[in-house]
mmCIF file of C-alpha atoms and ligand atoms in Angstrom:
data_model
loop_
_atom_site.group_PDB
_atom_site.id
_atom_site.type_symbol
_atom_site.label_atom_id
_atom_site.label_comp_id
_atom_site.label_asym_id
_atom_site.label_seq_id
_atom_site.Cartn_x
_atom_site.Cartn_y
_atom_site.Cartn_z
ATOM 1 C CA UNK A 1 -0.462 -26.628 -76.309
ATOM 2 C CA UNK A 2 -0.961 -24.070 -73.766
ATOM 3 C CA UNK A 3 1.765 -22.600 -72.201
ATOM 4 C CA UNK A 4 2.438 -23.314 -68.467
ATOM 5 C CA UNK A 5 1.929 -20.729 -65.971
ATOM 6 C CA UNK A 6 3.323 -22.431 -63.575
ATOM 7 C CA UNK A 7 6.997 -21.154 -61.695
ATOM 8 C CA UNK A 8 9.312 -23.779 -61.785
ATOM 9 C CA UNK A 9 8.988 -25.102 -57.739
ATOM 10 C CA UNK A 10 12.128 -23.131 -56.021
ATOM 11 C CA UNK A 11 10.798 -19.830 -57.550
ATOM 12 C CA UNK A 12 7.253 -20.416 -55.691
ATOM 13 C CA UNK A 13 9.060 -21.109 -52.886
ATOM 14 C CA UNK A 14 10.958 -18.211 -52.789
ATOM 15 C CA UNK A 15 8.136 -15.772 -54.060
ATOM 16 C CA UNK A 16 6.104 -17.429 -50.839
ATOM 17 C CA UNK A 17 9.412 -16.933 -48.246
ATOM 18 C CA UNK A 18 9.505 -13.270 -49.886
ATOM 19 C CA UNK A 19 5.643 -12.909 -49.407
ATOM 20 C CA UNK A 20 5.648 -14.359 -46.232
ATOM 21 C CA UNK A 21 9.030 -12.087 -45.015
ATOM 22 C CA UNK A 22 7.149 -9.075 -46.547
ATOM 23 C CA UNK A 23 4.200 -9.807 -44.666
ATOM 24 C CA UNK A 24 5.399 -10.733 -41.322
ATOM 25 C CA UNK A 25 7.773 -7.805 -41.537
ATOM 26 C CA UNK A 26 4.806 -5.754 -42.257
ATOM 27 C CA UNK A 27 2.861 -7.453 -39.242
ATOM 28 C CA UNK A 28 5.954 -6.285 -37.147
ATOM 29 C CA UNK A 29 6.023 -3.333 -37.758
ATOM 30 C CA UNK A 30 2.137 -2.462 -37.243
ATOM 31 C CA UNK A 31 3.016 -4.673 -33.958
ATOM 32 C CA UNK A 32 5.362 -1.776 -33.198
ATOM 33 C CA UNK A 33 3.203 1.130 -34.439
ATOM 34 C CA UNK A 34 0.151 -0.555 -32.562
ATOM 35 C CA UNK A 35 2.612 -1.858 -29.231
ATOM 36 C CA UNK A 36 3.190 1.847 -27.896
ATOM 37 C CA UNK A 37 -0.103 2.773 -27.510
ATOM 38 C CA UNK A 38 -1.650 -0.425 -26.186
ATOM 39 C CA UNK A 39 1.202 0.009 -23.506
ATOM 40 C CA UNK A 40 1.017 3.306 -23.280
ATOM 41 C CA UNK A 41 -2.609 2.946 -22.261
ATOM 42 C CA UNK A 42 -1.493 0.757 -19.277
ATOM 43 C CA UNK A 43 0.435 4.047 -17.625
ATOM 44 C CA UNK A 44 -1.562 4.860 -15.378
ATOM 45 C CA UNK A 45 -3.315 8.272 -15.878
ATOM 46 C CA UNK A 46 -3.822 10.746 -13.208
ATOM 47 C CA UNK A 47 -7.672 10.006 -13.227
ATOM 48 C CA UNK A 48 -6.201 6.355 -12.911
ATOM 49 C CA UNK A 49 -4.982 7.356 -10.120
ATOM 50 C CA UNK A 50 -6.844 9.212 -8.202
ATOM 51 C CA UNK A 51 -9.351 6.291 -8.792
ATOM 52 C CA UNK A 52 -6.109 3.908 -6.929
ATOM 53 C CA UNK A 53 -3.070 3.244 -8.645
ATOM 54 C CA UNK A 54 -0.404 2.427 -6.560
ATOM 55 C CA UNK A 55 1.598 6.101 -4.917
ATOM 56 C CA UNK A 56 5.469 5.513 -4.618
ATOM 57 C CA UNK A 57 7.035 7.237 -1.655
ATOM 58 C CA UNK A 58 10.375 7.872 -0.446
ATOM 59 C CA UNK A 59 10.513 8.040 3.445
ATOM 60 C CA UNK A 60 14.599 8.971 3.604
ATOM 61 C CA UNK A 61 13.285 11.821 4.781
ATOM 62 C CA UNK A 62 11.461 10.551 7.695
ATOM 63 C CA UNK A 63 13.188 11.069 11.048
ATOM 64 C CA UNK A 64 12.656 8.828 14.354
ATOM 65 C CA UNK A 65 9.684 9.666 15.676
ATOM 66 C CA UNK A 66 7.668 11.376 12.993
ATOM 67 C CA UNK A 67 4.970 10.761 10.813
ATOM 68 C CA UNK A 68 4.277 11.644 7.228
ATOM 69 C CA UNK A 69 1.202 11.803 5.277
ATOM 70 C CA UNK A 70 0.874 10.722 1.765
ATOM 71 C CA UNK A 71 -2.772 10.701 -0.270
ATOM 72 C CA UNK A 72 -3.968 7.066 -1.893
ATOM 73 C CA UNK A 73 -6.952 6.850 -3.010
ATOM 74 C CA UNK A 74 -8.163 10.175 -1.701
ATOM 75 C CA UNK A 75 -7.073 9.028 1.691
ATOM 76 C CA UNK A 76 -5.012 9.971 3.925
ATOM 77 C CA UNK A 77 -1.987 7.198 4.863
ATOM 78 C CA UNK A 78 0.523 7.965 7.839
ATOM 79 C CA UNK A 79 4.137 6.159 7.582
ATOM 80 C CA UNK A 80 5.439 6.735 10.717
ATOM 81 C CA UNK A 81 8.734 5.912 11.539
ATOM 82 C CA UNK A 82 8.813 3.952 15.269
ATOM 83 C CA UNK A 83 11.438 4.346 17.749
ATOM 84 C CA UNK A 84 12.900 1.429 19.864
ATOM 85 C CA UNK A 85 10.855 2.680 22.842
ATOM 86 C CA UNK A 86 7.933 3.582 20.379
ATOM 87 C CA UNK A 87 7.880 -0.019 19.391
ATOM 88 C CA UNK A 88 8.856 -1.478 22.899
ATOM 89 C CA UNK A 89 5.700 0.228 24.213
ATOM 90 C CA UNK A 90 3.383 -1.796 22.061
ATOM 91 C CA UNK A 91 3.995 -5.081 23.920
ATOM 92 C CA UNK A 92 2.677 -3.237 27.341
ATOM 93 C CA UNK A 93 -0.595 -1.413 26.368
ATOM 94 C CA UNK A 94 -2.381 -4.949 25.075
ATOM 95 C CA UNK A 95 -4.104 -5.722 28.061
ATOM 96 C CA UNK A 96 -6.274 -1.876 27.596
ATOM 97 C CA UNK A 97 -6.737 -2.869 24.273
ATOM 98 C CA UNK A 98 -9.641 -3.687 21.893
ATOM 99 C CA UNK A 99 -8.398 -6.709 19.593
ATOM 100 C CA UNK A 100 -4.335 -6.653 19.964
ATOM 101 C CA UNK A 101 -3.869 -9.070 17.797
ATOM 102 C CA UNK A 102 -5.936 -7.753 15.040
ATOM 103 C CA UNK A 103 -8.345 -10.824 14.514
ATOM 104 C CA UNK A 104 -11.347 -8.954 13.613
ATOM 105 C CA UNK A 105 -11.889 -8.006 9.439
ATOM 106 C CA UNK A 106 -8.270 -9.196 9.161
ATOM 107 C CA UNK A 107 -8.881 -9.265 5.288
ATOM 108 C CA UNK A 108 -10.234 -5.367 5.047
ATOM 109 C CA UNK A 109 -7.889 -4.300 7.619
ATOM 110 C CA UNK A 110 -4.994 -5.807 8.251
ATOM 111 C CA UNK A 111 -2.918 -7.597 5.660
ATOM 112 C CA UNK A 112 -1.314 -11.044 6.037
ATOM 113 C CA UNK A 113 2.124 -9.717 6.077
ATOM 114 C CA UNK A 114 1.104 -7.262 9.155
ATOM 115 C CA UNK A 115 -0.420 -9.722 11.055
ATOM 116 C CA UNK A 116 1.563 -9.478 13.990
ATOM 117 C CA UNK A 117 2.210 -6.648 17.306
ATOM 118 C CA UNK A 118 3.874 -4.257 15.071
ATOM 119 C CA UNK A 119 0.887 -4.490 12.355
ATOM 120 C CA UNK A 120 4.272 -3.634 9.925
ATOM 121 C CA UNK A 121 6.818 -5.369 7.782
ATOM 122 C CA UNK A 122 9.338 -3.862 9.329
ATOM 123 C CA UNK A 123 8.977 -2.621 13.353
ATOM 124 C CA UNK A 124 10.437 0.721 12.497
ATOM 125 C CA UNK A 125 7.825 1.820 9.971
ATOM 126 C CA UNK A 126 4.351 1.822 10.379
ATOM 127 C CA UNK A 127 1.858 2.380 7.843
ATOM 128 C CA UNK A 128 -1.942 3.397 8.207
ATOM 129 C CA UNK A 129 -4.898 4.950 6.698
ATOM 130 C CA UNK A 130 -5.698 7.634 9.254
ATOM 131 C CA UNK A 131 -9.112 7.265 9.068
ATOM 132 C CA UNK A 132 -11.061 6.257 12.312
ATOM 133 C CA UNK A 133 -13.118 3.240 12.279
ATOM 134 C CA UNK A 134 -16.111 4.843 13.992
ATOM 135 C CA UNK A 135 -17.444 7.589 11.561
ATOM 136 C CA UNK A 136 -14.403 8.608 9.650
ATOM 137 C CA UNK A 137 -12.839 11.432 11.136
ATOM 138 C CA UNK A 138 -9.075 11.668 10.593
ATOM 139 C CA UNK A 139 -7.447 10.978 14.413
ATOM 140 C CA UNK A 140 -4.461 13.100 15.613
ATOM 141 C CA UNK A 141 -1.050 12.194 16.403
ATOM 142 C CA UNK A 142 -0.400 12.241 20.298
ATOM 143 C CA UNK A 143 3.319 10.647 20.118
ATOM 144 C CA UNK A 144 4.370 12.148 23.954
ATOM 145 C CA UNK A 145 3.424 9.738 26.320
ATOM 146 C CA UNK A 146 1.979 10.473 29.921
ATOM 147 C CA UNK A 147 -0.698 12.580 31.012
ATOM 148 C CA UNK A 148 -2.042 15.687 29.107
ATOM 149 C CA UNK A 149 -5.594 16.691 28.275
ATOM 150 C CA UNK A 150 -8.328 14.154 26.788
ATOM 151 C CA UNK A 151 -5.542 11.045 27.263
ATOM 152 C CA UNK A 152 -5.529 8.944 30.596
ATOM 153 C CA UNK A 153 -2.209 9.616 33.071
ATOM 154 C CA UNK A 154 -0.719 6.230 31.796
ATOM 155 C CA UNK A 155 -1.286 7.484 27.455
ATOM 156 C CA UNK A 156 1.472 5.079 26.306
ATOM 157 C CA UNK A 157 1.461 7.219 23.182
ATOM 158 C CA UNK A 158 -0.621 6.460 19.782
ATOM 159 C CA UNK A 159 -3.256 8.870 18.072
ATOM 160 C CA UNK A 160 -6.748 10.286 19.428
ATOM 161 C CA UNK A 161 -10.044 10.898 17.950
ATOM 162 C CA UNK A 162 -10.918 14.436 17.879
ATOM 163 C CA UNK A 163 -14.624 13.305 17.133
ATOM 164 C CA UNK A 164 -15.811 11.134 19.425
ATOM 165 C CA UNK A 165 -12.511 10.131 21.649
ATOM 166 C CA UNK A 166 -11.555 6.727 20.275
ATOM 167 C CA UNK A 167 -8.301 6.440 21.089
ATOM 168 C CA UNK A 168 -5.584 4.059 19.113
ATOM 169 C CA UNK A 169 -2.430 3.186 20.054
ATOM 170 C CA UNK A 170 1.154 3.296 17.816
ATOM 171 C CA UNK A 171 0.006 0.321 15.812
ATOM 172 C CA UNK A 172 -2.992 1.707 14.978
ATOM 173 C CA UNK A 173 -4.629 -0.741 17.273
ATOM 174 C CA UNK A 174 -7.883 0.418 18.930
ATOM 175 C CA UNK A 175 -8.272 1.431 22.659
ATOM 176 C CA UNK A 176 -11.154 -0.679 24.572
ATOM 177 C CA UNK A 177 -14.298 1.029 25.388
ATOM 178 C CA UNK A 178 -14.105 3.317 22.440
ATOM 179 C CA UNK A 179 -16.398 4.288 19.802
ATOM 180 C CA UNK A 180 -14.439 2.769 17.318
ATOM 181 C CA UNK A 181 -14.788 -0.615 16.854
ATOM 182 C CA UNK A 182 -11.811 -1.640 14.762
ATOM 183 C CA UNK A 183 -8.087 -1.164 14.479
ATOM 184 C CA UNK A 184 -6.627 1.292 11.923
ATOM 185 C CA UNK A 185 -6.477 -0.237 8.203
ATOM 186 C CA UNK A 186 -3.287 -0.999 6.989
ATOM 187 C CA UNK A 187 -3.041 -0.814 3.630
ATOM 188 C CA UNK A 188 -1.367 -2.778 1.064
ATOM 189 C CA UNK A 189 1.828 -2.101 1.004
ATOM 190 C CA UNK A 190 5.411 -3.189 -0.207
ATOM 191 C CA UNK A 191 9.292 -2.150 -0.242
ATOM 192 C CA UNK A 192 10.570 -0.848 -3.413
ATOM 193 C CA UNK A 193 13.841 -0.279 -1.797
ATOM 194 C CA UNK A 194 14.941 0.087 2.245
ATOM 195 C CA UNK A 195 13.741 3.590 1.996
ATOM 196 C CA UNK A 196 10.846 3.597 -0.887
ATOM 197 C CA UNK A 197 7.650 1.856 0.040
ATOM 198 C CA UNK A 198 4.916 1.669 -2.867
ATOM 199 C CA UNK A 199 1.287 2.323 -0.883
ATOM 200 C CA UNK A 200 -1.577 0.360 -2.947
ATOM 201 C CA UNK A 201 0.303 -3.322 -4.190
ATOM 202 C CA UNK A 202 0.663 -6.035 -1.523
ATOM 203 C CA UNK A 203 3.954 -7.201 -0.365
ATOM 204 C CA UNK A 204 4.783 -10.923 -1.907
ATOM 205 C CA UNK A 205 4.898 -13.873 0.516
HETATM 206 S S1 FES B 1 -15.146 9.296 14.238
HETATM 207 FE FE1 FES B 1 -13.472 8.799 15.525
HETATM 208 S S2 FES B 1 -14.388 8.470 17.421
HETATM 209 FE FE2 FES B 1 -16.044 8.899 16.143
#
């Protein structure tokens, strides 16, 4: 008679749980050893971003009335802090302007959330690429209102073209009869916190 081989049932049982235990904790732990670098891979690098990853900025530091420049992308984008009568002036200029309510490539330029006179989440911070719509030249700021040289006596205030005069006003929105043809992009954009915006991810709905 041969002998039996066979375990009585619980040991198999066990032997399996132990096999099983052995190999899932073995699984786990390779799902450790392997989980860093898979995330870690998901950082972005700087190539990553240079190429577009999102840039985090703090604007704290940005006083009533001033602009700062930040790189995304390899472009430059303003955040320029309004002030009341910054933002009170951008209900009177419509009438001299090219497409006030920023209807035309709303999808490339202006995102759903800006969609309105400000072209900002909030009225007190503006956000643009400074990058004119005609050929690409980067327009300066020309906050002081009134007459001065290359700006008509009325200049409500906004940014001019040094390249071919296209002249846009302190929502980025696009003089008539200029070169340009289209508002200043606003980029995607959200709030981390009241004073950290995050240039390059959308704001939820
Ligand atoms: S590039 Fe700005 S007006 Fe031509």
């Amino acid at each position: 008679m041969s002998e039996s081989l066979a375990l009585p049932t619980d040991s198999v049982d066990k032997s399996r749980r132990d096999w099983i235990a052995i190999t899932c904790g073995a699984g786990a732990v390779a799902g450790v050893a392997t989980a860093v670098p898979f995330v870690e891979s998901f950082a972005p690098s700087e190539r990553a971003k240079a190429a577009g990853a999102p840039v985090d900025v703090d604007i704290s530091d940005i006083k009533p009335g001033e602009l700062k420049t930040v790189e995304w992308r390899g472009q430059p984008v303003w955040i320029i802090r309004r002030t009341p009568e910054m933002i009170a002036g951008l209900a009177k200029d419509e009438a001299q302007l090219a497409d006030p309510e920023s209807r035309r490539n709303a999808d490339d330029l202006t995102p759903p959330y800006a969609r309105n006179r400000d072209r900002s989440i909030k009225p007190e911070v503006f956000v643009a690429v400074g990058i004119c719509t005609h050929l690409g030249c980067s327009p300066n700021a020309r906050f002081a209102t009134g007459a001065q040289p290359s700006l008509p006596e009325d200049w409500p205030g906004g940014f001019l073209c040094p390249c071919h005069g296209s002249t846009f006003d302190l929502a980025g929105r696009v003089f008539k009869n200029k070169p340009a043809p289209d508002n200043l992009r606003v980029p995607p954009h959200r709030y981390l916190a009241d004073n950290k915006l995050r240039i390059g991810e959308d704001q939820k709905a």
